PDB file of C-alpha atoms in Angstrom:
ATOM      1  CA  UNK A   1      19.818 -10.768 -20.082  1.00  0.00           C
ATOM      2  CA  UNK A   2      19.422 -10.771 -16.034  1.00  0.00           C
ATOM      3  CA  UNK A   3      19.060  -8.794 -13.402  1.00  0.00           C
ATOM      4  CA  UNK A   4      22.020  -7.667 -11.965  1.00  0.00           C
ATOM      5  CA  UNK A   5      22.893  -9.421  -9.155  1.00  0.00           C
ATOM      6  CA  UNK A   6      24.866  -7.255  -5.778  1.00  0.00           C
ATOM      7  CA  UNK A   7      28.108  -8.578  -3.581  1.00  0.00           C
ATOM      8  CA  UNK A   8      26.027  -6.031  -0.858  1.00  0.00           C
ATOM      9  CA  UNK A   9      29.269  -6.598   1.383  1.00  0.00           C
ATOM     10  CA  UNK A  10      31.209  -4.733  -0.964  1.00  0.00           C
ATOM     11  CA  UNK A  11      29.880  -1.911   0.472  1.00  0.00           C
ATOM     12  CA  UNK A  12      32.953  -2.477   3.468  1.00  0.00           C
ATOM     13  CA  UNK A  13      35.875  -2.437   1.505  1.00  0.00           C
ATOM     14  CA  UNK A  14      37.599  -0.735  -1.274  1.00  0.00           C
ATOM     15  CA  UNK A  15      34.956  -1.459  -3.863  1.00  0.00           C
ATOM     16  CA  UNK A  16      32.820   0.874  -1.677  1.00  0.00           C
ATOM     17  CA  UNK A  17      32.269   3.127  -4.689  1.00  0.00           C
ATOM     18  CA  UNK A  18      31.730   0.291  -7.293  1.00  0.00           C
ATOM     19  CA  UNK A  19      29.673  -0.782  -5.879  1.00  0.00           C
ATOM     20  CA  UNK A  20      27.476   2.111  -4.505  1.00  0.00           C
ATOM     21  CA  UNK A  21      27.586   3.271  -8.049  1.00  0.00           C
ATOM     22  CA  UNK A  22      26.339  -0.112  -9.264  1.00  0.00           C
ATOM     23  CA  UNK A  23      22.741   0.094  -6.873  1.00  0.00           C
ATOM     24  CA  UNK A  24      22.777   3.082  -8.274  1.00  0.00           C
ATOM     25  CA  UNK A  25      22.877   2.319 -11.762  1.00  0.00           C
ATOM     26  CA  UNK A  26      20.009  -0.403 -10.550  1.00  0.00           C
ATOM     27  CA  UNK A  27      17.906   1.411  -8.998  1.00  0.00           C
ATOM     28  CA  UNK A  28      17.643   4.410 -11.413  1.00  0.00           C
ATOM     29  CA  UNK A  29      17.814   1.660 -14.822  1.00  0.00           C
ATOM     30  CA  UNK A  30      15.805  -1.320 -13.587  1.00  0.00           C
ATOM     31  CA  UNK A  31      14.142  -0.761  -9.932  1.00  0.00           C
ATOM     32  CA  UNK A  32      14.784  -4.532  -9.227  1.00  0.00           C
ATOM     33  CA  UNK A  33      18.211  -6.235  -8.301  1.00  0.00           C
ATOM     34  CA  UNK A  34      19.582  -9.151  -6.291  1.00  0.00           C
ATOM     35  CA  UNK A  35      21.802  -8.789  -3.447  1.00  0.00           C
ATOM     36  CA  UNK A  36      24.454 -11.429  -2.740  1.00  0.00           C
ATOM     37  CA  UNK A  37      26.673 -12.006   1.102  1.00  0.00           C
ATOM     38  CA  UNK A  38      23.304  -9.674   2.625  1.00  0.00           C
ATOM     39  CA  UNK A  39      24.856 -10.326   5.992  1.00  0.00           C
ATOM     40  CA  UNK A  40      21.238 -12.790   6.845  1.00  0.00           C
ATOM     41  CA  UNK A  41      23.483 -16.263   6.875  1.00  0.00           C
ATOM     42  CA  UNK A  42      22.387 -19.701   5.327  1.00  0.00           C
ATOM     43  CA  UNK A  43      21.351 -21.915   8.072  1.00  0.00           C
ATOM     44  CA  UNK A  44      18.826 -19.391   9.226  1.00  0.00           C
ATOM     45  CA  UNK A  45      17.425 -18.871   6.225  1.00  0.00           C
ATOM     46  CA  UNK A  46      17.262 -23.071   5.052  1.00  0.00           C
ATOM     47  CA  UNK A  47      15.099 -23.199   8.568  1.00  0.00           C
ATOM     48  CA  UNK A  48      13.324 -20.088   7.106  1.00  0.00           C
ATOM     49  CA  UNK A  49      12.114 -22.886   3.590  1.00  0.00           C
ATOM     50  CA  UNK A  50      11.974 -26.032   6.035  1.00  0.00           C
ATOM     51  CA  UNK A  51       9.089 -24.057   8.208  1.00  0.00           C
ATOM     52  CA  UNK A  52       7.537 -22.326   5.678  1.00  0.00           C
ATOM     53  CA  UNK A  53       7.652 -24.978   3.544  1.00  0.00           C
ATOM     54  CA  UNK A  54       5.698 -27.844   6.213  1.00  0.00           C
ATOM     55  CA  UNK A  55       3.546 -23.993   6.733  1.00  0.00           C
ATOM     56  CA  UNK A  56       1.875 -24.915   4.128  1.00  0.00           C
ATOM     57  CA  UNK A  57       1.366 -28.884   3.979  1.00  0.00           C
ATOM     58  CA  UNK A  58       0.768 -28.547   7.051  1.00  0.00           C
ATOM     59  CA  UNK A  59      -1.566 -25.653   7.594  1.00  0.00           C
ATOM     60  CA  UNK A  60      -2.165 -24.245   3.814  1.00  0.00           C
ATOM     61  CA  UNK A  61      -3.206 -26.733   1.686  1.00  0.00           C
ATOM     62  CA  UNK A  62      -6.196 -28.116   2.661  1.00  0.00           C
ATOM     63  CA  UNK A  63      -7.874 -23.876   2.565  1.00  0.00           C
ATOM     64  CA  UNK A  64      -6.029 -23.864  -0.727  1.00  0.00           C
ATOM     65  CA  UNK A  65      -8.028 -26.457  -2.571  1.00  0.00           C
ATOM     66  CA  UNK A  66     -10.979 -25.500  -1.906  1.00  0.00           C
ATOM     67  CA  UNK A  67     -10.111 -21.499  -2.595  1.00  0.00           C
ATOM     68  CA  UNK A  68     -11.631 -19.561  -5.250  1.00  0.00           C
ATOM     69  CA  UNK A  69      -9.149 -19.698  -7.383  1.00  0.00           C
ATOM     70  CA  UNK A  70      -8.853 -23.882  -7.779  1.00  0.00           C
ATOM     71  CA  UNK A  71     -13.365 -23.503  -7.523  1.00  0.00           C
ATOM     72  CA  UNK A  72     -13.390 -21.130 -10.933  1.00  0.00           C
ATOM     73  CA  UNK A  73     -10.197 -22.014 -12.621  1.00  0.00           C
ATOM     74  CA  UNK A  74     -12.625 -26.327 -12.257  1.00  0.00           C
ATOM     75  CA  UNK A  75     -16.201 -24.631 -13.631  1.00  0.00           C
ATOM     76  CA  UNK A  76     -14.093 -23.246 -16.411  1.00  0.00           C
ATOM     77  CA  UNK A  77     -12.309 -26.454 -16.887  1.00  0.00           C
ATOM     78  CA  UNK A  78     -16.061 -28.364 -17.312  1.00  0.00           C
ATOM     79  CA  UNK A  79     -17.722 -26.205 -19.412  1.00  0.00           C
ATOM     80  CA  UNK A  80     -14.325 -25.674 -22.020  1.00  0.00           C
ATOM     81  CA  UNK A  81     -13.830 -22.245 -22.193  1.00  0.00           C
ATOM     82  CA  UNK A  82     -10.795 -20.840 -23.501  1.00  0.00           C
ATOM     83  CA  UNK A  83     -11.912 -17.751 -21.217  1.00  0.00           C
ATOM     84  CA  UNK A  84      -9.185 -16.822 -18.815  1.00  0.00           C
ATOM     85  CA  UNK A  85      -9.872 -15.859 -15.141  1.00  0.00           C
ATOM     86  CA  UNK A  86      -9.209 -11.826 -15.052  1.00  0.00           C
ATOM     87  CA  UNK A  87      -9.590 -11.481 -11.157  1.00  0.00           C
ATOM     88  CA  UNK A  88      -8.420 -13.589  -9.295  1.00  0.00           C
ATOM     89  CA  UNK A  89      -4.603 -14.975  -8.306  1.00  0.00           C
ATOM     90  CA  UNK A  90      -3.754 -18.356  -8.073  1.00  0.00           C
ATOM     91  CA  UNK A  91      -1.736 -17.705  -5.041  1.00  0.00           C
ATOM     92  CA  UNK A  92      -1.680 -18.067  -1.002  1.00  0.00           C
ATOM     93  CA  UNK A  93      -0.863 -16.265   0.854  1.00  0.00           C
ATOM     94  CA  UNK A  94      -0.585 -14.847   5.056  1.00  0.00           C
ATOM     95  CA  UNK A  95       0.296 -11.377   6.564  1.00  0.00           C
ATOM     96  CA  UNK A  96       3.137 -11.782   9.695  1.00  0.00           C
ATOM     97  CA  UNK A  97       3.640  -8.408  11.730  1.00  0.00           C
ATOM     98  CA  UNK A  98       4.337  -7.378  15.241  1.00  0.00           C
ATOM     99  CA  UNK A  99       0.516  -7.010  15.429  1.00  0.00           C
ATOM    100  CA  UNK A 100      -0.556  -9.642  14.212  1.00  0.00           C
ATOM    101  CA  UNK A 101       1.992 -12.486  16.318  1.00  0.00           C
ATOM    102  CA  UNK A 102      -0.907 -13.910  18.127  1.00  0.00           C
ATOM    103  CA  UNK A 103      -2.082 -14.768  14.134  1.00  0.00           C
ATOM    104  CA  UNK A 104       0.748 -16.491  13.124  1.00  0.00           C
ATOM    105  CA  UNK A 105       0.274 -20.396  12.287  1.00  0.00           C
ATOM    106  CA  UNK A 106       0.496 -22.120  15.390  1.00  0.00           C
ATOM    107  CA  UNK A 107       0.692 -25.749  13.979  1.00  0.00           C
ATOM    108  CA  UNK A 108       4.555 -25.787  12.509  1.00  0.00           C
ATOM    109  CA  UNK A 109       7.178 -26.156  14.938  1.00  0.00           C
ATOM    110  CA  UNK A 110       9.709 -23.831  15.254  1.00  0.00           C
ATOM    111  CA  UNK A 111       7.678 -21.232  12.967  1.00  0.00           C
ATOM    112  CA  UNK A 112       6.597 -18.783  14.755  1.00  0.00           C
ATOM    113  CA  UNK A 113      11.107 -18.640  16.387  1.00  0.00           C
ATOM    114  CA  UNK A 114      12.185 -19.120  12.797  1.00  0.00           C
ATOM    115  CA  UNK A 115      10.307 -16.956  11.773  1.00  0.00           C
ATOM    116  CA  UNK A 116      10.275 -13.300  13.768  1.00  0.00           C
ATOM    117  CA  UNK A 117      14.302 -13.931  13.518  1.00  0.00           C
ATOM    118  CA  UNK A 118      14.044 -13.916   9.697  1.00  0.00           C
ATOM    119  CA  UNK A 119      11.695 -10.489  10.142  1.00  0.00           C
ATOM    120  CA  UNK A 120      14.127  -8.979  12.497  1.00  0.00           C
ATOM    121  CA  UNK A 121      17.031  -9.570  10.236  1.00  0.00           C
ATOM    122  CA  UNK A 122      15.178  -8.034   7.242  1.00  0.00           C
ATOM    123  CA  UNK A 123      14.498  -5.446   8.843  1.00  0.00           C
ATOM    124  CA  UNK A 124      18.375  -4.682   9.766  1.00  0.00           C
ATOM    125  CA  UNK A 125      18.798  -5.472   5.821  1.00  0.00           C
ATOM    126  CA  UNK A 126      16.035  -2.757   4.379  1.00  0.00           C
ATOM    127  CA  UNK A 127      17.140   0.049   6.671  1.00  0.00           C
ATOM    128  CA  UNK A 128      20.772  -0.725   5.532  1.00  0.00           C
ATOM    129  CA  UNK A 129      19.491  -1.074   1.811  1.00  0.00           C
ATOM    130  CA  UNK A 130      17.715   2.644   2.708  1.00  0.00           C
ATOM    131  CA  UNK A 131      21.199   4.599   3.614  1.00  0.00           C
ATOM    132  CA  UNK A 132      22.338   3.074   0.858  1.00  0.00           C
ATOM    133  CA  UNK A 133      19.743   4.887  -1.241  1.00  0.00           C
ATOM    134  CA  UNK A 134      20.183   7.896   1.296  1.00  0.00           C
ATOM    135  CA  UNK A 135      23.993   7.842  -0.123  1.00  0.00           C
ATOM    136  CA  UNK A 136      23.062   7.311  -3.800  1.00  0.00           C
ATOM    137  CA  UNK A 137      20.260  10.410  -4.012  1.00  0.00           C
ATOM    138  CA  UNK A 138      22.511  12.447  -1.774  1.00  0.00           C
ATOM    139  CA  UNK A 139      20.831  12.505   1.461  1.00  0.00           C
ATOM    140  CA  UNK A 140      21.470  12.419   4.437  1.00  0.00           C
ATOM    141  CA  UNK A 141      22.030   9.470   6.172  1.00  0.00           C
ATOM    142  CA  UNK A 142      18.462   8.310   7.698  1.00  0.00           C
ATOM    143  CA  UNK A 143      16.641  10.340   5.134  1.00  0.00           C
ATOM    144  CA  UNK A 144      13.764   7.430   4.181  1.00  0.00           C
ATOM    145  CA  UNK A 145      13.868   5.917   7.927  1.00  0.00           C
ATOM    146  CA  UNK A 146      12.890   9.600   8.750  1.00  0.00           C
ATOM    147  CA  UNK A 147      10.717  10.045   6.107  1.00  0.00           C
ATOM    148  CA  UNK A 148       8.701   7.345   6.625  1.00  0.00           C
ATOM    149  CA  UNK A 149       7.920   7.246  10.058  1.00  0.00           C
ATOM    150  CA  UNK A 150       6.016  10.315  10.570  1.00  0.00           C
ATOM    151  CA  UNK A 151       3.795  10.957  13.999  1.00  0.00           C
ATOM    152  CA  UNK A 152       3.992   6.864  14.586  1.00  0.00           C
ATOM    153  CA  UNK A 153       6.784   4.049  13.692  1.00  0.00           C
ATOM    154  CA  UNK A 154       6.791   3.219  10.013  1.00  0.00           C
ATOM    155  CA  UNK A 155       5.692  -0.319   8.847  1.00  0.00           C
ATOM    156  CA  UNK A 156       7.210  -3.749   8.277  1.00  0.00           C
ATOM    157  CA  UNK A 157       5.445  -6.226   7.395  1.00  0.00           C
ATOM    158  CA  UNK A 158       6.080  -9.777   5.344  1.00  0.00           C
ATOM    159  CA  UNK A 159       3.596 -11.843   3.134  1.00  0.00           C
ATOM    160  CA  UNK A 160       3.705 -15.631   2.449  1.00  0.00           C
ATOM    161  CA  UNK A 161       3.193 -16.369  -0.388  1.00  0.00           C
ATOM    162  CA  UNK A 162       3.232 -20.329  -2.024  1.00  0.00           C
ATOM    163  CA  UNK A 163       1.709 -20.441  -5.886  1.00  0.00           C
ATOM    164  CA  UNK A 164       0.763 -23.859  -6.136  1.00  0.00           C
ATOM    165  CA  UNK A 165       0.818 -26.246  -9.085  1.00  0.00           C
ATOM    166  CA  UNK A 166      -1.666 -24.926 -11.705  1.00  0.00           C
ATOM    167  CA  UNK A 167      -3.209 -27.488 -14.232  1.00  0.00           C
ATOM    168  CA  UNK A 168      -4.063 -24.613 -16.806  1.00  0.00           C
ATOM    169  CA  UNK A 169      -1.610 -22.472 -16.450  1.00  0.00           C
ATOM    170  CA  UNK A 170      -2.651 -20.851 -19.447  1.00  0.00           C
ATOM    171  CA  UNK A 171      -6.069 -19.601 -17.565  1.00  0.00           C
ATOM    172  CA  UNK A 172      -5.067 -17.285 -14.664  1.00  0.00           C
ATOM    173  CA  UNK A 173      -2.189 -15.266 -12.958  1.00  0.00           C
ATOM    174  CA  UNK A 174      -0.094 -16.113 -10.241  1.00  0.00           C
ATOM    175  CA  UNK A 175      -0.165 -12.413  -9.450  1.00  0.00           C
ATOM    176  CA  UNK A 176      -1.935 -10.449 -11.616  1.00  0.00           C
ATOM    177  CA  UNK A 177       1.234  -7.274 -12.648  1.00  0.00           C
ATOM    178  CA  UNK A 178       1.448  -4.108 -10.200  1.00  0.00           C
ATOM    179  CA  UNK A 179       3.652  -2.111  -8.990  1.00  0.00           C
ATOM    180  CA  UNK A 180       3.978  -2.199  -5.051  1.00  0.00           C
ATOM    181  CA  UNK A 181       2.598   0.455  -2.950  1.00  0.00           C
ATOM    182  CA  UNK A 182       4.955   1.372  -0.438  1.00  0.00           C
ATOM    183  CA  UNK A 183       8.305   1.449   0.323  1.00  0.00           C
ATOM    184  CA  UNK A 184      11.958  -1.266   0.075  1.00  0.00           C
ATOM    185  CA  UNK A 185      10.514  -4.204  -0.275  1.00  0.00           C
ATOM    186  CA  UNK A 186      12.367  -7.543   0.178  1.00  0.00           C
ATOM    187  CA  UNK A 187      12.118 -10.516  -1.067  1.00  0.00           C
ATOM    188  CA  UNK A 188      13.468 -13.920   0.082  1.00  0.00           C
ATOM    189  CA  UNK A 189      12.263 -15.963  -3.384  1.00  0.00           C
ATOM    190  CA  UNK A 190      12.326 -19.836  -4.202  1.00  0.00           C
ATOM    191  CA  UNK A 191      16.109 -20.753  -5.775  1.00  0.00           C
ATOM    192  CA  UNK A 192      14.249 -23.911  -7.796  1.00  0.00           C
ATOM    193  CA  UNK A 193      10.137 -22.279  -9.396  1.00  0.00           C
ATOM    194  CA  UNK A 194      10.852 -19.837 -11.540  1.00  0.00           C
ATOM    195  CA  UNK A 195       7.814 -17.333 -12.225  1.00  0.00           C
ATOM    196  CA  UNK A 196       8.889 -13.364 -11.099  1.00  0.00           C
ATOM    197  CA  UNK A 197       8.565 -11.357 -13.692  1.00  0.00           C
ATOM    198  CA  UNK A 198       9.029  -7.574 -14.166  1.00  0.00           C
ATOM    199  CA  UNK A 199       8.597  -5.503 -17.432  1.00  0.00           C
ATOM    200  CA  UNK A 200      12.433  -4.033 -19.012  1.00  0.00           C
ATOM    201  CA  UNK A 201      11.370  -2.276 -21.777  1.00  0.00           C
ATOM    202  CA  UNK A 202       8.059  -2.878 -22.695  1.00  0.00           C
ATOM    203  CA  UNK A 203       8.815  -6.730 -22.872  1.00  0.00           C
ATOM    204  CA  UNK A 204       8.246  -9.205 -20.294  1.00  0.00           C
ATOM    205  CA  UNK A 205      11.835 -11.203 -18.676  1.00  0.00           C
ATOM    206  CA  UNK A 206      11.694 -13.332 -15.620  1.00  0.00           C
ATOM    207  CA  UNK A 207      13.992 -12.818 -12.005  1.00  0.00           C
ATOM    208  CA  UNK A 208      16.348 -15.866 -11.981  1.00  0.00           C
ATOM    209  CA  UNK A 209      16.324 -18.096  -8.576  1.00  0.00           C
ATOM    210  CA  UNK A 210      19.510 -17.737  -7.423  1.00  0.00           C
ATOM    211  CA  UNK A 211      20.106 -19.560  -4.156  1.00  0.00           C
ATOM    212  CA  UNK A 212      19.459 -17.893  -1.155  1.00  0.00           C
ATOM    213  CA  UNK A 213      19.770 -14.452  -2.496  1.00  0.00           C
ATOM    214  CA  UNK A 214      17.220 -11.618  -1.331  1.00  0.00           C
ATOM    215  CA  UNK A 215      15.629 -10.153  -4.650  1.00  0.00           C
ATOM    216  CA  UNK A 216      15.395  -5.653  -3.670  1.00  0.00           C
ATOM    217  CA  UNK A 217      12.395  -3.480  -6.147  1.00  0.00           C
ATOM    218  CA  UNK A 218      11.091   0.315  -4.775  1.00  0.00           C
ATOM    219  CA  UNK A 219       8.091   0.844  -4.214  1.00  0.00           C
ATOM    220  CA  UNK A 220       5.400   3.425  -4.785  1.00  0.00           C
ATOM    221  CA  UNK A 221       7.076   5.975  -2.240  1.00  0.00           C
ATOM    222  CA  UNK A 222      10.527   5.503  -2.691  1.00  0.00           C
ATOM    223  CA  UNK A 223       9.349   6.728  -6.626  1.00  0.00           C
ATOM    224  CA  UNK A 224       8.296  10.051  -5.060  1.00  0.00           C
ATOM    225  CA  UNK A 225      10.857  10.748  -2.298  1.00  0.00           C
ATOM    226  CA  UNK A 226      12.641  10.328  -5.199  1.00  0.00           C
ATOM    227  CA  UNK A 227      11.431  12.981  -7.400  1.00  0.00           C
ATOM    228  CA  UNK A 228      11.260   9.831 -10.468  1.00  0.00           C
ATOM    229  CA  UNK A 229      14.584   9.311 -10.370  1.00  0.00           C
ATOM    230  CA  UNK A 230      14.409   6.059  -8.780  1.00  0.00           C
ATOM    231  CA  UNK A 231      10.848   3.682 -10.269  1.00  0.00           C
ATOM    232  CA  UNK A 232       8.794   1.523  -9.372  1.00  0.00           C
ATOM    233  CA  UNK A 233       8.732  -1.831 -11.598  1.00  0.00           C
ATOM    234  CA  UNK A 234       5.531  -3.877 -12.520  1.00  0.00           C
ATOM    235  CA  UNK A 235       5.919  -7.515 -11.593  1.00  0.00           C
ATOM    236  CA  UNK A 236       3.810 -10.124 -12.338  1.00  0.00           C
ATOM    237  CA  UNK A 237       4.146 -13.786 -10.733  1.00  0.00           C
ATOM    238  CA  UNK A 238       2.861 -16.579 -13.393  1.00  0.00           C
ATOM    239  CA  UNK A 239       1.052 -19.754 -12.681  1.00  0.00           C
ATOM    240  CA  UNK A 240       3.542 -22.908 -13.412  1.00  0.00           C
ATOM    241  CA  UNK A 241       2.492 -26.408 -14.192  1.00  0.00           C
ATOM    242  CA  UNK A 242       4.712 -28.022 -11.793  1.00  0.00           C
ATOM    243  CA  UNK A 243       6.714 -27.140  -8.511  1.00  0.00           C
ATOM    244  CA  UNK A 244       5.700 -25.138  -6.029  1.00  0.00           C
ATOM    245  CA  UNK A 245       7.103 -22.298  -5.757  1.00  0.00           C
ATOM    246  CA  UNK A 246       7.560 -19.930  -2.816  1.00  0.00           C
ATOM    247  CA  UNK A 247       7.641 -16.365  -1.941  1.00  0.00           C
ATOM    248  CA  UNK A 248       8.509 -15.161   1.459  1.00  0.00           C
ATOM    249  CA  UNK A 249       8.521 -10.613   0.710  1.00  0.00           C
ATOM    250  CA  UNK A 250       8.854  -8.207   3.370  1.00  0.00           C
ATOM    251  CA  UNK A 251       7.517  -4.274   3.236  1.00  0.00           C
ATOM    252  CA  UNK A 252       9.558  -1.073   4.394  1.00  0.00           C
ATOM    253  CA  UNK A 253       6.713   1.297   4.511  1.00  0.00           C
ATOM    254  CA  UNK A 254       5.325   4.226   5.395  1.00  0.00           C
ATOM    255  CA  UNK A 255       3.387   4.726   9.005  1.00  0.00           C
ATOM    256  CA  UNK A 256       0.173   5.236   7.384  1.00  0.00           C
ATOM    257  CA  UNK A 257      -0.197   9.461   8.703  1.00  0.00           C
ATOM    258  CA  UNK A 258       3.389   9.486   7.617  1.00  0.00           C
ATOM    259  CA  UNK A 259       3.340  12.865   5.042  1.00  0.00           C
ATOM    260  CA  UNK A 260       4.627  11.631   1.325  1.00  0.00           C
ATOM    261  CA  UNK A 261       6.730  14.570  -0.779  1.00  0.00           C
ATOM    262  CA  UNK A 262       9.826  14.207  -2.967  1.00  0.00           C
ATOM    263  CA  UNK A 263      13.183  15.765  -0.430  1.00  0.00           C
ATOM    264  CA  UNK A 264      13.438  18.630  -0.704  1.00  0.00           C
ATOM    265  CA  UNK A 265      17.298  18.580  -1.216  1.00  0.00           C
ATOM    266  CA  UNK A 266      16.257  16.777  -4.588  1.00  0.00           C
ATOM    267  CA  UNK A 267      14.059  19.775  -5.672  1.00  0.00           C
ATOM    268  CA  UNK A 268      16.887  22.182  -4.865  1.00  0.00           C
ATOM    269  CA  UNK A 269      19.637  20.598  -6.779  1.00  0.00           C
ATOM    270  CA  UNK A 270      17.388  20.231  -9.941  1.00  0.00           C
ATOM    271  CA  UNK A 271      15.905  24.222  -9.191  1.00  0.00           C
ATOM    272  CA  UNK A 272      12.829  23.184  -8.612  1.00  0.00           C
ATOM    273  CA  UNK A 273      10.026  24.724  -6.760  1.00  0.00           C
ATOM    274  CA  UNK A 274       7.919  22.900  -4.838  1.00  0.00           C
ATOM    275  CA  UNK A 275       5.193  23.312  -7.043  1.00  0.00           C
ATOM    276  CA  UNK A 276       7.136  22.484 -10.596  1.00  0.00           C
ATOM    277  CA  UNK A 277       8.194  19.133  -8.271  1.00  0.00           C
ATOM    278  CA  UNK A 278       6.945  16.059 -10.441  1.00  0.00           C
ATOM    279  CA  UNK A 279       4.546  14.032  -7.134  1.00  0.00           C
ATOM    280  CA  UNK A 280       2.177  15.243  -4.915  1.00  0.00           C
ATOM    281  CA  UNK A 281       3.044  16.103  -0.724  1.00  0.00           C
ATOM    282  CA  UNK A 282       0.122  13.265   0.724  1.00  0.00           C
ATOM    283  CA  UNK A 283      -0.349  11.468   3.322  1.00  0.00           C
ATOM    284  CA  UNK A 284       0.461   7.007   3.179  1.00  0.00           C
ATOM    285  CA  UNK A 285      -3.267   6.203   4.197  1.00  0.00           C
ATOM    286  CA  UNK A 286      -4.922   8.349   1.627  1.00  0.00           C
ATOM    287  CA  UNK A 287      -2.707   6.163  -1.333  1.00  0.00           C
ATOM    288  CA  UNK A 288      -3.280   3.030   0.443  1.00  0.00           C
ATOM    289  CA  UNK A 289      -7.080   4.146   0.275  1.00  0.00           C
ATOM    290  CA  UNK A 290      -6.064   4.725  -3.813  1.00  0.00           C
ATOM    291  CA  UNK A 291      -4.164   1.745  -4.367  1.00  0.00           C
ATOM    292  CA  UNK A 292      -6.923  -0.811  -2.783  1.00  0.00           C
ATOM    293  CA  UNK A 293      -9.187  -0.096  -5.650  1.00  0.00           C
ATOM    294  CA  UNK A 294      -6.126   0.486  -8.258  1.00  0.00           C
ATOM    295  CA  UNK A 295      -3.287  -1.554  -7.645  1.00  0.00           C
ATOM    296  CA  UNK A 296      -2.971  -3.742 -10.690  1.00  0.00           C
ATOM    297  CA  UNK A 297      -4.690  -0.557 -12.950  1.00  0.00           C
ATOM    298  CA  UNK A 298      -1.726   2.306 -14.339  1.00  0.00           C
ATOM    299  CA  UNK A 299      -0.397   3.376 -11.736  1.00  0.00           C
ATOM    300  CA  UNK A 300      -0.429   7.434 -13.004  1.00  0.00           C
ATOM    301  CA  UNK A 301      -4.014   7.839 -11.977  1.00  0.00           C
ATOM    302  CA  UNK A 302      -2.896   7.376  -8.233  1.00  0.00           C
ATOM    303  CA  UNK A 303      -0.475  10.285  -7.421  1.00  0.00           C
ATOM    304  CA  UNK A 304      -3.311  12.434  -9.384  1.00  0.00           C
ATOM    305  CA  UNK A 305      -6.007  10.992  -7.601  1.00  0.00           C
ATOM    306  CA  UNK A 306      -4.678  11.438  -4.539  1.00  0.00           C
ATOM    307  CA  UNK A 307      -2.889  14.761  -5.206  1.00  0.00           C
ATOM    308  CA  UNK A 308      -7.194  15.723  -4.951  1.00  0.00           C
ATOM    309  CA  UNK A 309      -7.571  14.317  -1.539  1.00  0.00           C
TER     310      UNK A 309
END
């Protein structure tokens, strides 16, 4: 079984209704799907691959070699221990936002210019994806975007990750299993080195590498807004003995002050009162405080914890 692949360009043609239905089914049954013909040029995506890979070699690799997971794994190997490292991940990661651009890598030629262009294109795609979700849920166009805005602008960030070759992949996670806290995640993953898996019907399955695709997954806040019609999905990254997996995840999240709750229109359709909604009403910043402590734990208690705040 493979993760569904959607030709996003067909939203503009005669197959719009069919494509909308396919996306709705992906959101309801999978929580993950891949977009082809998404509007981001292959030329730009190839430049992104180049500058991100070069950045890791030039600016990040030496630091990873002396990082906590590397030291912990070496200690286990020296002791010839069968233990597994549970509390750290075998990854190198840094964050790109509009607010921290003075901290972006500066030694890699073309990195900042290319990644600014890429982030701009991905952000436009995120809005289109959210509008598609609006339409499929029967909400007014722009509902999700408006809900995420609150008093401030919604947050758009990009995590640049590498998962280097691991000498003992059975002893450490690439990235522990979790659901994403925010809204919509758009992932430009490695098209050669696998490792991303989702939990589907109790079974871990690979998200197949697909050249120049953008992987879409729904976060916890989309689950709340849809009153559970769209679920955030558990996923993880496996450490691998070879290859150096590249992963560029951009996420369109609510502002920290945004109030998140199930869409009133959905409650009306389901003939539910506000107090019968499956999910509580809360401020996203409060949810993030809970998530920071419980990211790798079952998600349902997070909603209960934030309900009590």
